[in-house]
XYZ file of C-alpha atoms in Angstrom:
400
model
C 19.744 -33.529 -50.005
C 18.425 -29.986 -50.450
C 18.166 -27.314 -47.747
C 15.202 -24.964 -48.048
C 14.339 -21.652 -46.429
C 10.674 -21.882 -45.482
C 10.517 -18.343 -44.177
C 12.716 -15.458 -43.034
C 11.457 -12.612 -40.870
C 12.946 -9.693 -38.996
C 11.977 -7.059 -36.517
C 11.969 -3.393 -37.349
C 15.295 -1.750 -36.507
C 15.491 0.794 -33.692
C 18.239 3.365 -33.237
C 20.976 1.831 -31.123
C 21.259 4.493 -28.446
C 19.472 5.633 -25.289
C 16.972 7.635 -27.358
C 16.106 4.684 -29.596
C 12.615 3.237 -29.407
C 13.928 -0.240 -28.540
C 16.361 0.797 -25.827
C 14.150 -0.715 -23.123
C 13.630 -3.963 -25.039
C 15.928 -6.855 -24.179
C 17.567 -8.829 -26.969
C 15.914 -11.959 -25.583
C 12.525 -10.322 -26.130
C 13.439 -9.413 -29.716
C 14.339 -13.019 -30.543
C 11.325 -14.406 -28.701
C 9.029 -12.129 -30.701
C 10.415 -13.610 -33.914
C 10.122 -17.182 -32.616
C 6.488 -16.655 -31.683
C 5.746 -14.899 -34.989
C 7.102 -17.853 -36.981
C 4.977 -20.307 -35.004
C 1.802 -18.205 -35.108
C 2.207 -17.448 -38.806
C 2.689 -21.042 -39.932
C 1.029 -23.087 -37.159
C 3.678 -25.830 -37.224
C 4.257 -28.273 -34.395
C 7.098 -26.739 -32.320
C 8.267 -30.244 -31.397
C 9.547 -30.558 -34.973
C 12.086 -27.741 -34.483
C 15.303 -29.234 -33.162
C 17.595 -26.286 -32.516
C 18.009 -22.523 -32.616
C 21.303 -21.305 -34.108
C 21.731 -17.627 -33.329
C 24.394 -15.125 -34.341
C 25.383 -12.494 -31.795
C 28.625 -10.536 -31.804
C 28.863 -8.970 -28.346
C 28.032 -11.885 -26.063
C 28.064 -10.286 -22.631
C 25.451 -8.843 -20.238
C 21.969 -9.086 -21.815
C 23.464 -11.047 -24.697
C 25.592 -13.414 -22.642
C 24.986 -16.916 -21.277
C 23.936 -18.403 -24.623
C 21.126 -16.063 -25.660
C 19.921 -18.619 -28.221
C 18.953 -21.077 -25.481
C 17.619 -18.240 -23.337
C 15.229 -17.191 -26.110
C 14.329 -20.811 -26.852
C 13.395 -21.240 -23.195
C 11.151 -18.157 -23.361
C 9.539 -19.041 -26.677
C 6.958 -21.540 -25.477
C 8.188 -24.125 -27.995
C 9.016 -26.588 -25.203
C 11.957 -27.771 -23.166
C 13.188 -29.970 -26.021
C 14.350 -26.933 -28.009
C 18.092 -26.427 -27.861
C 20.057 -23.267 -28.653
C 23.587 -22.360 -29.671
C 25.065 -18.876 -30.081
C 27.844 -18.223 -32.586
C 30.065 -15.292 -33.517
C 31.481 -14.679 -36.967
C 31.376 -10.930 -36.335
C 29.202 -9.136 -38.923
C 28.630 -12.376 -40.830
C 27.051 -14.144 -37.843
C 23.412 -13.913 -38.970
C 24.222 -15.431 -42.361
C 26.647 -17.953 -40.869
C 23.802 -19.266 -38.696
C 21.678 -19.912 -41.805
C 24.606 -21.583 -43.542
C 25.265 -23.852 -40.552
C 21.586 -24.780 -40.354
C 21.663 -25.607 -44.069
C 24.716 -27.807 -43.511
C 22.885 -29.743 -40.774
C 19.947 -30.270 -43.116
C 22.012 -31.202 -46.182
C 23.983 -33.715 -44.107
C 20.782 -35.395 -42.943
C 21.569 -34.762 -39.278
C 18.565 -32.429 -38.823
C 15.268 -31.804 -40.576
C 14.076 -28.447 -39.221
C 15.985 -25.658 -37.482
C 15.627 -21.966 -36.786
C 18.627 -19.765 -37.560
C 19.252 -16.044 -37.381
C 20.737 -13.398 -35.147
C 20.260 -10.540 -32.738
C 22.071 -7.441 -31.558
C 20.838 -4.861 -29.072
C 23.448 -2.182 -29.664
C 21.738 0.326 -27.403
C 21.972 -2.027 -24.412
C 25.225 -3.883 -25.156
C 27.811 -1.556 -26.657
C 29.876 -2.685 -29.620
C 33.353 -3.746 -28.524
C 32.475 -3.912 -24.839
C 33.513 -7.570 -24.724
C 37.149 -6.670 -25.393
C 39.119 -9.410 -27.115
C 42.717 -9.951 -28.118
C 42.259 -9.104 -31.798
C 42.088 -5.388 -31.041
C 43.140 -5.133 -27.400
C 46.263 -7.309 -27.107
C 49.359 -5.628 -28.646
C 50.947 -9.052 -29.064
C 48.187 -9.843 -31.557
C 47.357 -6.423 -33.007
C 50.859 -5.146 -33.726
C 52.300 -8.026 -35.801
C 48.942 -8.399 -37.569
C 48.813 -4.713 -38.536
C 45.300 -4.626 -37.041
C 43.430 -1.318 -37.280
C 39.824 -0.315 -36.506
C 37.304 -1.028 -39.245
C 36.690 2.637 -40.016
C 40.387 3.063 -40.764
C 40.221 0.007 -43.022
C 37.296 1.544 -44.908
C 39.253 4.756 -45.438
C 42.262 2.695 -46.546
C 40.123 1.032 -49.239
C 38.913 4.446 -50.406
C 42.487 5.769 -50.501
C 43.958 2.745 -52.260
C 41.284 2.479 -54.946
C 40.446 6.149 -55.448
C 36.947 6.614 -53.996
C 36.406 10.264 -53.098
C 34.260 11.849 -50.396
C 31.709 12.778 -53.080
C 31.670 9.183 -54.346
C 30.835 7.651 -50.971
C 28.364 10.404 -50.086
C 26.494 9.883 -53.355
C 26.224 6.189 -52.565
C 24.847 7.008 -49.103
C 22.241 9.401 -50.501
C 21.070 6.701 -52.902
C 20.859 4.132 -50.097
C 18.586 6.472 -48.143
C 16.470 7.203 -51.234
C 15.987 3.529 -52.024
C 15.098 2.673 -48.434
C 12.568 5.522 -48.336
C 10.889 4.271 -51.515
C 10.812 0.711 -50.159
C 9.219 1.956 -46.943
C 6.603 3.996 -48.791
C 5.723 1.089 -51.080
C 5.574 -1.508 -48.289
C 8.266 -3.733 -49.775
C 9.537 -5.102 -46.435
C 6.770 -7.672 -46.165
C 8.707 -10.041 -43.884
C 9.252 -7.295 -41.296
C 7.353 -7.372 -38.005
C 6.572 -4.670 -35.456
C 8.145 -4.788 -32.014
C 5.519 -5.040 -29.280
C 5.886 -5.035 -25.519
C 4.706 -7.831 -23.221
C 1.189 -6.370 -23.318
C 1.052 -6.422 -27.109
C 1.398 -2.655 -27.468
C 3.399 -1.597 -30.528
C 6.656 0.100 -29.582
C 8.053 0.529 -33.098
C 6.516 -0.167 -36.507
C 9.160 1.229 -38.882
C 12.911 1.214 -39.372
C 13.830 4.140 -37.175
C 17.022 5.286 -38.867
C 15.743 5.942 -42.410
C 16.135 9.637 -43.317
C 14.146 10.409 -46.508
C 15.501 13.949 -46.910
C 19.188 13.013 -46.956
C 21.109 15.111 -49.501
C 24.676 15.737 -50.593
C 24.544 19.160 -48.943
C 23.447 17.640 -45.650
C 26.213 15.031 -45.704
C 28.820 17.633 -46.670
C 28.456 19.191 -43.222
C 29.520 16.003 -41.411
C 33.109 15.673 -40.261
C 35.077 12.495 -41.047
C 34.803 10.062 -38.141
C 38.247 8.492 -38.208
C 40.725 11.306 -38.894
C 41.828 11.826 -35.308
C 41.943 8.096 -34.619
C 44.066 7.540 -37.703
C 46.453 10.422 -37.165
C 46.725 10.710 -33.384
C 46.628 7.005 -32.544
C 48.977 6.099 -35.387
C 46.635 3.784 -37.303
C 47.234 5.681 -40.549
C 50.935 4.871 -40.227
C 50.117 1.197 -39.676
C 48.169 1.172 -42.946
C 50.876 3.016 -44.858
C 53.506 0.617 -43.539
C 51.466 -2.304 -44.860
C 50.488 -0.545 -48.099
C 53.433 1.731 -49.017
C 51.972 2.358 -52.477
C 49.255 4.481 -50.793
C 50.496 8.060 -50.432
C 48.189 9.069 -47.584
C 44.914 7.985 -45.942
C 42.002 10.086 -47.158
C 39.396 9.962 -44.392
C 36.095 10.019 -46.265
C 33.739 8.087 -44.000
C 31.443 9.599 -41.391
C 28.170 8.803 -39.622
C 26.116 9.542 -42.737
C 27.878 7.144 -45.115
C 28.573 4.339 -42.646
C 26.212 1.684 -41.313
C 23.859 2.914 -38.611
C 24.060 1.446 -35.114
C 20.684 -0.188 -34.411
C 18.805 -2.842 -32.423
C 17.051 -5.776 -34.068
C 16.616 -9.516 -34.548
C 15.903 -11.849 -37.447
C 15.155 -15.554 -37.874
C 14.869 -18.013 -40.745
C 13.145 -21.392 -40.770
C 15.520 -23.812 -42.502
C 14.632 -27.404 -43.271
C 14.545 -30.423 -45.538
C 11.902 -31.443 -48.044
C 10.643 -33.916 -45.444
C 10.185 -31.106 -42.919
C 8.039 -29.240 -45.409
C 5.883 -32.297 -45.978
C 5.402 -32.801 -42.239
C 4.495 -29.184 -41.551
C 2.641 -28.381 -44.751
C 4.991 -25.471 -45.367
C 5.945 -24.292 -48.831
C 9.603 -23.263 -49.192
C 10.441 -19.750 -50.296
C 13.906 -20.665 -51.596
C 16.587 -23.312 -51.652
C 20.213 -22.696 -50.778
C 22.438 -23.232 -53.811
C 25.859 -22.641 -52.255
C 27.696 -20.972 -49.387
C 31.256 -19.743 -48.945
C 33.624 -17.989 -46.571
C 37.020 -16.542 -47.439
C 39.773 -14.908 -45.426
C 41.597 -11.758 -46.555
C 44.308 -9.405 -45.336
C 43.313 -8.236 -41.818
C 44.576 -4.664 -42.289
C 42.459 -3.672 -45.261
C 40.016 -6.155 -43.720
C 36.739 -5.294 -45.499
C 37.474 -6.641 -48.985
C 36.351 -10.227 -48.339
C 33.066 -9.854 -50.210
C 34.566 -10.276 -53.678
C 36.551 -13.490 -53.038
C 33.713 -15.023 -50.992
C 31.253 -14.161 -53.764
C 33.472 -15.693 -56.446
C 33.887 -18.836 -54.345
C 30.113 -19.208 -53.830
C 29.480 -18.630 -57.536
C 32.071 -21.241 -58.504
C 30.544 -23.793 -56.142
C 27.127 -23.159 -57.687
C 28.476 -23.320 -61.249
C 27.305 -19.755 -61.858
C 28.602 -16.391 -63.016
C 27.860 -13.025 -61.397
C 25.607 -12.247 -64.367
C 23.394 -15.220 -63.396
C 22.382 -13.514 -60.137
C 19.251 -11.378 -60.304
C 19.653 -9.507 -57.006
C 22.531 -8.897 -54.599
C 22.343 -7.866 -50.969
C 25.767 -6.501 -49.990
C 26.046 -5.213 -46.448
C 26.793 -1.495 -46.351
C 29.206 -1.587 -43.436
C 30.720 1.545 -44.971
C 29.814 3.032 -48.351
C 33.125 2.011 -49.901
C 32.558 -1.688 -49.098
C 29.754 -2.426 -51.602
C 31.256 0.091 -54.031
C 34.548 -1.791 -54.100
C 32.761 -5.162 -54.277
C 30.678 -4.030 -57.264
C 33.770 -2.810 -59.106
C 35.829 -5.881 -58.192
C 33.260 -8.504 -59.211
C 31.605 -6.497 -61.981
C 28.090 -6.044 -60.583
C 25.824 -3.192 -61.730
C 24.435 -0.997 -58.969
C 20.864 -1.534 -60.218
C 21.129 -5.145 -58.989
C 22.549 -4.284 -55.578
C 20.619 -3.285 -52.437
C 17.639 -2.159 -54.478
C 15.707 -1.341 -51.297
C 18.552 0.444 -49.558
C 21.077 -0.976 -47.143
C 22.632 -0.627 -43.726
C 23.582 3.031 -44.229
C 19.863 3.830 -44.196
C 18.366 0.868 -42.354
C 21.108 0.026 -39.878
C 23.431 -2.884 -39.129
C 22.523 -4.844 -35.964
C 25.760 -6.849 -36.160
C 24.710 -10.420 -35.347
C 21.315 -10.133 -37.059
C 22.163 -8.379 -40.325
C 23.004 -11.421 -42.437
C 19.637 -13.016 -41.729
C 17.891 -9.670 -42.271
C 19.485 -9.402 -45.714
C 18.246 -12.901 -46.528
C 14.670 -11.893 -45.748
C 15.070 -8.707 -47.789
C 16.307 -10.522 -50.893
C 13.538 -13.131 -50.647
C 10.899 -10.402 -50.365
C 12.250 -8.642 -53.428
C 12.668 -11.798 -55.511
C 9.026 -12.604 -54.844
C 7.850 -9.049 -55.492
C 9.608 -8.850 -58.848
C 9.192 -12.472 -59.922
C 12.945 -12.971 -60.167
C 14.816 -16.158 -59.362
C 18.295 -15.924 -57.831
C 19.810 -13.873 -55.037
C 23.223 -13.570 -53.411
C 23.708 -12.285 -49.864
C 27.187 -11.258 -48.761
C 28.916 -9.365 -45.969
C 32.430 -8.217 -45.159
C 33.630 -9.366 -41.751
C 36.019 -7.946 -39.150
C 39.496 -9.406 -38.985
C 39.579 -9.923 -42.745
C 36.845 -12.320 -43.845
C 33.921 -12.488 -46.239
C 30.792 -14.644 -46.394
C 28.327 -15.297 -49.217
C 25.191 -17.388 -49.760
C 23.314 -18.002 -53.016
C 19.601 -18.808 -52.947
C 17.127 -19.742 -55.665
C 13.425 -19.004 -55.326
C 11.119 -22.026 -55.525
């Protein structure tokens, strides 16, 4: 049985701080906006939707108490609609789509909504604690370090310089600016308040004038953490072939902290016949893969290879890649490792320019690749993200 994506939408992204345009907007409201947009856009019977599977990384405060069911309750779909919230760190938004596809392919469900949300201005990253980073009994024997240190370890081990990562960041901003100017984000929706007044109608973090000179003035973000807290030594103990940690990442070449939500309508062929919906794509294969938790952010390549193998494809068979720009070195290393040309990757910019609302990003990338496949008349796309703790996730879709 096939699993189809009938649509994928996202909100605009707002800066994830007190000055951001979406700071006063609850994550429940962001998800509810997307739920209502899907229903209004396609006019399907909400009784046909069985469940909402929602990725969210920091599940406390506004995002606690099963935000998927909370949003389902607020959506107006009806009391029948269930909700479950999951956490595969940065891969959560894509994991939700993959789980929905598994339900459909198994025959257990016909129509589900999957996606993610993160309000990083209201619920701070890491504020939920957790043993992986906070418990020495877990962190010490696992050689666990913060993700920024891992990114700098990748750069040091594989020889990516400060100029290399800054050039990538400048290009991400340029591509996102072009995409914005040309209206390529067709599945994006404005965020409106309860009175229908538009609060934000663009991705707030995009900086069209970003240059190498501008980035050169930014100080590395993780030098003090690495040197004073001893995380550099942890990396060098695990990777003795690395002479020293070159701290090359900063706010301008790392993913922006933002607020946002995204949802995808995932269903069977039968669901499409019942609703009159035409699918945008079918899911060819999905994969997850664990990697070393110290270097942590290299899971994209093995997850991508696994998904390609399951689909009986080679990297050259993929028309477009969306690789999450957690840090500039992450997609750079993935491109070099798998052998993917940059002209196929993040053609409309990535998280460095647009932002990375943790639990939502995977679903946002799915909408972005579908938009671009349709715009260019191309066929196949692969969405992939690195994941904290040493994991990777990948999904291959084919336009129909």
